[in-house]
């Protein structure tokens, strides 16, 4: 770590309009990212609805580390490291379940689902040992925002609210799509692996320049209206919220159309139950506005992507090895909408998805490409001269501009420099 | 129960069908493969086990007949980049068994398959348990249902964009 810090001058590798190719391929830089980003800043881990009842648990991750998200008997959500404090064996080998405690299979040490060591086999031999010292490791800070649970390994630093900053509003916007104001993550995850650096995925999520080309095969045959949102004539925007959070704001296009549920390619008439529940919950005017604006397309740095109808969680395993965990968003109190969300999500993402298979192909080809060091740089200058600020002061540009990538790299540089 | 003779005849027809399907898939003969389906065909590749409820939980593929057609049409554009260039494929189909008769007279068949994929990314080995419901339509066998249970469908897997 310290060796890397001495060697790398981040300002030499990251310029406002270009970044050095080695940032995607250098193993020592990847190791430094684990320390400075993944094991320090706020990282999305899971959603409270995945552990609805007392003693429910689900195995998640922060980078390569396995993290057990539990709900203990008091109802509190804990993020525990899946590592016995004795000899390091993983204490949990199932992806989900309901358990008051976890017993290590190696020497039978048992931990409560809040992490306390509650017993070890053959307790003689441990005279005078303080069990508190031998609890499961924990993610130091745990906070949630509207059900989205984040963890940080750093004892100090910004609060989750400070970290989310302006991007918190996108999550507020998301949950309003539910007549009960809640997102639920209940459909299970597809796990799509790519041989590419995680930052290619991070940047691609709010890259509005590629869809017209990468997804031409599906837009051409599926009678999709998505393609137009990303065309040269689109009024949609890219936005840099700061702190690495980026957005493609499609609302200008949806507001032009002025048709409720058009954002999802459907209409109120085809979802009468949902439309009625929304009007009952928010009143006719607000419900109509919500149903016109649709859900956000936002990338919460470094790993939570909300893509209108689905959620992605980016997991880096190695410098050229990443997993996208994807699932359909489900909105509480919206069964007819939820069914369509699942069907559309299954069609578009995951290893066999009509959209994501081609995105993944691009990440992998980019990764192999940047191993060539001539030219040395990845150029991110599109729209730099025409960037402007919105009414809240966030940097915005045309939907095809590289405002989001520049925002991500500016934040990245700050995190890597202040290690 | 089928007599021993008719059972052997059926097994032979089923085996020929599965071998033909495998060849059409390996050789990217998308339209010919699509013609193997009945009008109510369902193509299912579950995730996270063999027995999830695809109406409630995410599957890798859960295509009705019109989505099967869409999948084929996307492949036919030549711009589905993950199959441009196409993967080189060869698969072995084995352990073919006739299973219990189905209501409506569909023929239930199960087999294993082992697929070697060579793509721009790398060489990948895929293994699966396949379940079919086959039906006689105008004298030919057709697929009304195909379920492909990848043995590693609970893990993170690479892009699967060929016909599995």
XYZ file of C-alpha atoms in Angstrom:
583
model
C 0.000 0.000 0.000
C 2.530 2.586 1.092
C 4.803 1.472 -1.706
C 2.015 2.129 -4.208
C 1.311 5.527 -2.714
C 4.874 6.610 -3.094
C 5.045 5.349 -6.652
C 1.795 6.705 -8.030
C 1.310 10.394 -8.633
C -2.398 10.376 -9.214
C -2.456 13.763 -10.902
C -0.136 12.352 -13.553
C -2.565 9.536 -14.318
C -5.852 11.418 -14.053
C -6.413 14.571 -16.065
C -9.756 16.365 -16.373
C -10.376 15.009 -19.896
C -8.396 11.745 -19.946
C -7.152 8.947 -17.721
C -4.180 6.651 -18.060
C -4.925 3.109 -19.273
C -2.934 1.574 -16.424
C -5.657 2.653 -13.977
C -7.749 -0.241 -15.281
C -5.039 -2.881 -15.504
C -2.354 -2.324 -12.857
C -2.638 -4.829 -10.001
C -1.004 -2.544 -7.451
C -3.527 0.180 -8.287
C -6.336 -2.330 -7.764
C -4.900 -3.192 -4.334
C -4.734 0.517 -3.489
C -8.388 0.923 -4.558
C -9.435 -1.843 -2.176
C -7.839 0.075 0.690
C -8.797 3.612 -0.295
C -12.259 3.054 -1.749
C -13.768 -0.329 -0.954
C -12.426 -0.701 2.583
C -12.852 2.938 3.527
C -15.781 4.744 1.919
C -19.494 3.920 2.032
C -20.263 0.824 -0.052
C -23.756 -0.507 -0.741
C -24.207 -3.958 0.790
C -27.858 -5.039 0.754
C -31.457 -4.017 1.233
C -33.406 -4.319 4.477
C -36.193 -6.181 2.667
C -33.769 -9.059 2.053
C -33.826 -9.796 5.803
C -37.446 -9.004 6.676
C -37.818 -11.133 9.826
C -35.817 -11.449 13.037
C -32.818 -13.797 12.572
C -32.945 -13.647 8.769
C -29.574 -13.439 7.090
C -28.186 -13.095 3.588
C -24.583 -13.328 2.452
C -23.330 -10.233 0.629
C -19.912 -8.778 -0.110
C -17.660 -5.754 0.008
C -15.180 -6.274 -2.790
C -13.750 -9.777 -2.453
C -14.785 -10.003 1.230
C -17.831 -12.035 2.228
C -20.203 -10.118 4.507
C -23.210 -11.597 6.323
C -26.110 -9.166 6.605
C -28.232 -10.261 9.563
C -31.286 -8.991 11.340
C -30.851 -9.825 14.997
C -33.613 -10.522 17.505
C -33.851 -6.842 18.387
C -34.514 -6.085 14.708
C -31.163 -4.400 14.153
C -29.333 -4.962 10.860
C -25.698 -6.064 11.308
C -22.910 -6.460 8.763
C -20.603 -9.223 9.964
C -17.499 -10.563 8.299
C -17.768 -14.185 7.301
C -14.634 -15.261 9.098
C -14.273 -17.164 12.329
C -12.221 -15.193 14.846
C -10.378 -18.414 15.737
C -8.721 -19.774 12.597
C -10.441 -17.874 9.808
C -12.886 -20.495 8.545
C -16.046 -19.109 6.961
C -18.834 -19.421 9.504
C -21.692 -19.222 7.000
C -21.850 -21.412 3.902
C -25.424 -20.804 2.745
C -26.499 -17.751 0.766
C -29.517 -17.002 2.924
C -31.532 -18.372 5.776
C -32.832 -17.785 9.261
C -30.496 -18.471 12.166
C -29.939 -17.135 15.667
C -26.309 -18.114 15.493
C -23.521 -19.333 13.219
C -21.337 -22.247 14.228
C -17.932 -22.578 12.657
C -17.562 -26.092 11.226
C -13.835 -26.236 12.051
C -13.721 -26.099 15.880
C -17.364 -25.408 16.651
C -17.087 -21.830 17.826
C -20.561 -20.304 17.889
C -21.452 -16.671 17.226
C -24.780 -14.935 17.784
C -26.225 -13.186 14.734
C -25.128 -9.859 16.192
C -21.514 -11.114 16.090
C -20.926 -11.965 19.791
C -18.972 -15.119 20.537
C -21.446 -17.158 22.585
C -19.461 -20.332 23.000
C -16.519 -22.472 22.000
C -16.063 -26.213 22.156
C -14.189 -27.578 25.202
C -14.180 -24.265 27.073
C -11.454 -25.451 29.422
C -8.192 -24.142 28.086
C -9.654 -20.663 27.654
C -9.413 -19.640 31.318
C -9.422 -15.875 31.705
C -10.150 -15.247 28.010
C -12.401 -12.256 27.308
C -14.937 -13.489 24.779
C -15.774 -9.949 23.703
C -12.364 -9.772 22.081
C -13.179 -12.774 19.947
C -16.398 -11.575 18.320
C -16.910 -11.825 14.562
C -15.381 -8.953 12.638
C -17.856 -6.239 11.750
C -18.186 -3.591 9.114
C -17.319 -0.641 11.319
C -20.178 1.675 10.393
C -23.594 0.612 9.111
C -26.258 3.054 7.968
C -29.254 2.723 5.759
C -31.144 5.136 3.567
C -34.755 4.244 2.725
C -33.953 0.575 3.178
C -30.652 0.583 1.259
C -27.956 -0.611 3.680
C -24.432 0.741 3.290
C -21.289 -0.126 5.211
C -17.957 1.595 5.769
C -14.848 0.003 7.262
C -13.601 3.425 8.367
C -14.404 4.526 11.923
C -14.503 8.175 10.833
C -15.535 10.016 7.751
C -18.630 11.520 6.222
C -22.028 10.206 7.295
C -23.982 8.225 4.731
C -26.232 11.244 4.187
C -23.189 13.425 3.534
C -21.750 10.819 1.198
C -24.981 10.526 -0.790
C -25.293 14.299 -0.992
C -27.444 15.389 -3.913
C -27.862 11.809 -5.095
C -30.053 11.000 -2.063
C -32.870 12.757 -3.900
C -32.728 10.120 -6.662
C -33.478 7.435 -4.069
C -36.356 9.539 -2.745
C -37.601 9.703 -6.319
C -37.248 5.947 -6.668
C -39.256 4.947 -3.615
C -42.132 7.251 -4.630
C -42.775 4.855 -7.511
C -44.275 2.571 -4.858
C -47.746 3.528 -3.651
C -46.422 2.615 -0.192
C -43.113 4.417 -0.594
C -40.930 1.335 -0.367
C -38.663 -0.654 -2.644
C -38.391 -4.389 -2.054
C -35.599 -6.663 -3.184
C -37.278 -10.046 -3.299
C -36.701 -11.523 -6.765
C -33.239 -13.044 -6.235
C -30.056 -12.034 -8.037
C -28.453 -12.980 -11.323
C -24.678 -12.981 -11.025
C -22.903 -11.990 -14.206
C -19.134 -12.290 -14.274
C -16.882 -10.353 -16.621
C -13.158 -10.396 -17.244
C -12.841 -6.654 -16.941
C -11.935 -3.975 -14.440
C -14.838 -2.767 -12.300
C -14.415 0.851 -13.386
C -15.405 0.036 -16.955
C -18.763 -1.055 -15.516
C -18.987 1.955 -13.192
C -18.436 4.380 -16.076
C -20.690 2.562 -18.505
C -23.743 2.757 -16.233
C -24.200 6.463 -16.941
C -22.606 6.541 -20.378
C -25.354 7.790 -22.662
C -23.061 7.789 -25.689
C -22.969 4.017 -26.311
C -26.598 2.776 -26.378
C -27.282 3.862 -29.947
C -24.382 1.663 -31.106
C -23.953 -1.177 -28.600
C -27.672 -1.902 -28.347
C -28.595 -1.361 -31.958
C -29.361 -5.079 -32.394
C -32.118 -5.114 -29.799
C -33.474 -1.605 -30.467
C -33.803 -2.606 -34.108
C -35.854 -5.744 -33.550
C -37.765 -4.985 -30.352
C -39.648 -1.872 -31.406
C -38.091 -0.149 -28.414
C -38.451 3.532 -27.592
C -35.295 3.509 -25.472
C -32.943 4.248 -28.374
C -34.413 7.712 -28.978
C -33.666 8.760 -25.397
C -29.958 8.490 -26.197
C -29.942 10.079 -29.655
C -28.339 13.333 -30.741
C -31.689 15.126 -30.602
C -32.530 13.944 -27.078
C -33.143 16.534 -24.367
C -32.075 14.080 -21.645
C -29.151 15.122 -19.436
C -26.107 13.686 -17.766
C -25.384 14.901 -14.246
C -22.429 14.771 -11.868
C -23.687 14.907 -8.287
C -20.187 14.983 -6.817
C -18.753 12.254 -4.541
C -18.589 10.047 -7.657
C -22.390 9.768 -8.026
C -23.686 10.227 -11.551
C -27.013 10.234 -13.319
C -28.666 10.114 -16.679
C -31.727 12.297 -16.204
C -34.363 11.162 -18.682
C -37.144 13.309 -17.226
C -36.939 16.053 -19.878
C -37.841 13.473 -22.538
C -40.599 11.869 -20.467
C -42.076 15.267 -19.609
C -42.166 16.144 -23.305
C -44.180 12.999 -23.944
C -46.433 13.823 -20.997
C -47.777 10.263 -20.820
C -47.966 8.449 -17.470
C -45.958 5.176 -17.467
C -44.380 5.957 -20.827
C -41.003 5.722 -19.046
C -41.667 1.974 -18.781
C -43.079 1.657 -22.282
C -46.605 1.123 -21.017
C -49.669 3.121 -20.005
C -52.021 3.687 -17.091
C -54.690 1.707 -18.950
C -52.525 -1.391 -18.938
C -51.773 -1.021 -15.218
C -55.140 0.130 -13.839
C -54.595 -1.318 -10.373
C -51.210 0.379 -10.013
C -52.459 3.721 -11.338
C -55.406 3.648 -8.939
C -53.190 2.865 -5.966
C -50.765 5.649 -6.886
C -53.593 8.189 -7.115
C -55.000 7.034 -3.793
C -51.573 7.369 -2.178
C -50.313 10.657 -3.637
C -53.402 12.391 -5.069
C -54.147 12.740 -8.781
C -51.670 15.521 -9.592
C -48.627 14.187 -7.757
C -49.325 10.616 -8.894
C -49.472 11.775 -12.486
C -46.152 13.611 -12.116
C -44.473 10.580 -10.568
C -45.807 8.294 -13.281
C -44.549 10.672 -15.996
C -41.085 11.257 -14.497
C -40.418 7.576 -13.914
C -37.581 6.134 -11.872
C -33.985 7.384 -11.837
C -30.991 6.114 -13.779
C -28.354 6.739 -11.151
C -24.967 5.272 -10.250
C -24.206 5.635 -6.533
C -20.417 5.431 -6.210
C -18.815 2.953 -6.097
C -21.205 0.047 -6.577
C -24.976 0.679 -6.521
C -26.643 1.257 -9.865
C -30.359 1.893 -10.100
C -31.366 1.508 -13.733
C -35.025 2.517 -13.851
C -36.441 -0.995 -13.503
C -33.550 -2.921 -12.009
C -30.744 -2.700 -9.523
C -27.109 -3.672 -10.102
C -24.439 -4.149 -7.474
C -20.873 -4.068 -8.797
C -18.371 -6.350 -7.080
C -14.657 -6.253 -7.867
C -12.865 -9.564 -7.334
C -9.578 -8.743 -9.032
C -8.092 -6.151 -11.348
C -9.673 -7.914 -14.351
C -12.449 -9.876 -12.640
C -15.812 -8.366 -11.692
C -19.346 -9.493 -10.968
C -22.559 -7.616 -11.572
C -25.302 -8.775 -9.221
C -28.614 -7.795 -10.813
C -32.241 -8.001 -9.827
C -35.600 -6.498 -10.681
C -36.757 -3.655 -8.471
C -40.015 -4.484 -6.772
C -42.286 -1.760 -5.444
C -44.358 -2.411 -2.360
C -48.063 -2.382 -3.139
C -47.622 -2.703 -6.915
C -48.083 -6.379 -7.872
C -49.106 -5.778 -11.488
C -46.157 -3.445 -12.082
C -43.783 -5.822 -10.306
C -44.602 -8.726 -12.590
C -43.713 -6.643 -15.645
C -40.554 -5.403 -13.948
C -39.401 -8.972 -13.395
C -40.174 -10.034 -16.952
C -38.422 -7.028 -18.495
C -35.434 -7.368 -16.189
C -34.992 -11.048 -17.050
C -35.081 -10.153 -20.725
C -32.554 -7.371 -20.574
C -29.873 -8.129 -17.965
C -27.835 -11.018 -16.640
C -25.608 -13.407 -18.592
C -28.163 -13.945 -21.385
C -29.806 -10.508 -21.350
C -30.617 -8.700 -24.581
C -28.844 -5.555 -23.343
C -26.238 -6.546 -20.786
C -24.576 -9.312 -22.746
C -23.442 -6.686 -25.234
C -22.376 -4.198 -22.541
C -20.319 -6.929 -20.915
C -18.705 -7.725 -24.225
C -17.670 -4.061 -24.450
C -16.116 -4.024 -20.949
C -14.091 -7.117 -21.757
C -12.907 -5.787 -25.109
C -11.987 -2.434 -23.507
C -10.027 -4.242 -20.836
C -8.020 -6.209 -23.371
C -7.629 -3.059 -25.447
C -6.139 -0.838 -22.758
C -3.407 -3.378 -22.121
C -1.940 -1.784 -25.238
C -0.167 1.409 -24.150
C -0.205 3.349 -27.375
C -2.022 5.624 -27.060
C -1.548 5.578 -23.308
C -4.712 7.473 -22.507
C -8.451 6.884 -22.424
C -10.078 10.034 -23.786
C -13.095 11.400 -21.858
C -13.399 14.858 -23.357
C -16.803 14.632 -25.002
C -18.893 17.680 -24.089
C -16.252 19.193 -21.831
C -16.567 22.633 -23.400
C -20.344 22.698 -23.189
C -20.758 21.512 -19.587
C -22.889 23.798 -17.446
C -24.426 23.880 -13.969
C -28.026 23.113 -13.114
C -30.070 25.174 -10.658
C -28.607 23.221 -7.714
C -25.044 23.716 -8.900
C -24.434 20.170 -10.198
C -22.506 19.803 -13.427
C -24.727 18.729 -16.330
C -24.341 18.015 -20.024
C -26.044 16.409 -22.997
C -27.069 12.783 -22.517
C -24.232 11.681 -24.796
C -21.578 13.749 -22.989
C -18.927 12.287 -20.711
C -19.859 14.436 -17.716
C -20.390 11.326 -15.527
C -17.009 9.751 -16.296
C -15.203 13.001 -15.581
C -17.115 13.303 -12.303
C -16.230 9.750 -11.294
C -12.531 10.270 -11.982
C -12.360 13.607 -10.151
C -13.776 11.917 -7.039
C -11.574 8.846 -7.515
C -8.478 11.017 -7.656
C -9.456 12.755 -4.431
C -9.963 9.420 -2.644
C -6.690 7.989 -3.887
C -4.715 11.128 -3.053
C -6.050 11.457 0.495
C -5.289 7.910 1.547
C -46.980 -48.255 -20.992
C -45.273 -48.376 -24.340
C -44.226 -51.766 -25.599
C -40.515 -52.431 -25.688
C -40.538 -52.017 -29.457
C -42.422 -48.721 -29.602
C -40.338 -47.416 -26.727
C -37.168 -48.163 -28.700
C -38.630 -46.443 -31.770
C -39.557 -43.392 -29.724
C -36.134 -43.300 -28.061
C -34.511 -43.392 -31.437
C -36.643 -40.490 -32.710
C -36.008 -38.486 -29.546
C -32.267 -39.082 -29.727
C -32.198 -37.974 -33.343
C -34.158 -34.861 -32.395
C -31.815 -33.904 -29.557
C -28.734 -34.495 -31.686
C -30.198 -32.342 -34.425
C -31.062 -29.583 -31.959
C -27.503 -29.695 -30.615
C -26.035 -29.389 -34.103
C -28.301 -26.454 -35.037
C -27.273 -24.666 -31.830
C -23.560 -25.365 -32.264
C -23.668 -24.153 -35.856
C -25.725 -21.027 -35.144
C -28.591 -22.072 -37.391
C -30.942 -19.800 -35.537
C -34.004 -19.943 -37.786
C -33.902 -23.720 -38.126
C -33.600 -23.956 -34.335
C -36.557 -21.622 -33.857
C -38.658 -23.872 -36.114
C -38.169 -26.709 -33.605
C -40.455 -24.906 -31.154
C -44.211 -25.315 -30.832
C -46.353 -22.168 -30.823
C -46.636 -22.321 -27.026
C -42.963 -23.072 -26.379
C -41.268 -22.056 -23.126
C -37.470 -21.787 -22.876
C -36.234 -21.611 -19.303
C -32.740 -21.345 -17.810
C -33.210 -20.908 -14.052
C -30.738 -19.199 -11.738
C -29.905 -20.133 -8.136
C -30.982 -23.760 -8.301
C -33.219 -26.005 -10.364
C -36.564 -25.386 -8.737
C -37.102 -21.666 -8.313
C -40.433 -20.104 -9.269
C -39.738 -18.198 -12.516
C -42.907 -16.164 -12.003
C -41.465 -14.779 -8.758
C -37.693 -15.013 -9.051
C -35.025 -14.038 -11.541
C -34.042 -16.586 -14.190
C -31.149 -16.367 -16.628
C -33.651 -16.991 -19.452
C -37.417 -17.274 -19.146
C -38.722 -16.863 -22.674
C -42.214 -17.397 -23.973
C -42.592 -18.104 -27.668
C -42.515 -14.468 -28.757
C -39.400 -13.772 -26.702
C -37.720 -16.843 -28.230
C -38.430 -15.226 -31.605
C -36.985 -11.925 -30.372
C -33.839 -13.683 -29.152
C -33.388 -15.264 -32.568
C -34.069 -11.987 -34.374
C -31.436 -10.220 -32.257
C -28.882 -12.905 -33.123
C -29.818 -12.606 -36.817
C -28.982 -8.875 -36.938
C -25.278 -9.675 -36.910
C -24.870 -6.784 -34.449
C -25.409 -8.694 -31.223
C -21.767 -8.031 -30.441
C -21.332 -10.771 -27.880
C -22.007 -13.172 -30.769
C -20.133 -11.103 -33.352
C -17.896 -12.969 -33.962
C -19.878 -16.058 -33.044
C -18.637 -18.413 -30.360
C -17.195 -21.658 -31.665
C -19.207 -24.383 -29.996
C -19.387 -28.139 -29.690
C -21.597 -29.935 -27.256
C -22.072 -33.494 -26.164
C -25.601 -34.619 -25.345
C -25.868 -37.788 -23.310
C -27.786 -39.706 -20.640
C -30.948 -39.340 -22.698
C -33.936 -40.777 -20.836
C -37.632 -40.932 -21.497
C -39.365 -39.722 -18.349
C -42.950 -40.108 -17.122
C -45.675 -39.390 -19.625
C -47.105 -35.895 -19.444
C -50.737 -34.826 -19.497
C -51.775 -33.993 -23.055
C -49.474 -36.621 -24.461
C -46.249 -34.573 -24.438
C -43.124 -36.706 -24.298
C -40.947 -35.887 -21.304
C -37.239 -36.273 -21.974
C -34.161 -35.538 -19.916
C -30.523 -35.389 -20.910
C -27.188 -34.005 -19.839
C -25.103 -31.690 -21.952
C -21.499 -30.559 -21.850
C -20.707 -27.558 -24.016
C -17.286 -26.269 -25.010
C -17.414 -22.585 -25.962
C -14.507 -20.781 -27.525
C -15.091 -17.024 -27.717
C -13.074 -13.795 -27.814
C -13.038 -13.850 -24.014
C -11.663 -17.338 -23.519
C -12.602 -21.008 -23.654
C -15.487 -21.847 -21.322
C -16.949 -25.179 -20.318
C -20.655 -25.338 -19.546
C -22.494 -28.319 -18.093
C -26.242 -28.693 -17.745
C -29.146 -30.959 -17.009
C -31.815 -30.488 -19.677
C -35.500 -31.293 -19.417
C -37.745 -31.260 -22.461
C -41.356 -31.739 -23.332
C -41.556 -32.854 -26.939
C -44.719 -33.084 -29.012
C -45.639 -34.620 -32.361
C -46.819 -31.848 -34.694
C -47.675 -32.822 -38.280
C -45.563 -35.934 -38.022
C -42.452 -34.201 -36.633
C -41.202 -33.752 -33.102
C -41.223 -30.218 -31.707
C -40.139 -28.672 -28.385
C -42.938 -27.349 -26.219
C -40.658 -26.804 -23.230
C -36.951 -26.793 -22.619
C -35.394 -26.236 -19.221
C -31.629 -25.945 -18.953
C -30.254 -26.254 -15.429
C -26.617 -25.158 -15.501
C -24.735 -26.965 -12.770
C -23.156 -23.658 -11.659
C -26.267 -21.493 -11.934
C -25.896 -20.360 -8.314
C -22.510 -18.811 -9.050
C -21.378 -15.777 -11.012
C -21.189 -16.910 -14.643
C -19.825 -15.366 -17.805
C -22.016 -14.109 -20.616
C -24.161 -16.857 -22.108
C -25.261 -15.483 -25.447
C -25.234 -18.571 -27.675
C -28.208 -20.939 -27.784
C -27.793 -23.193 -24.776
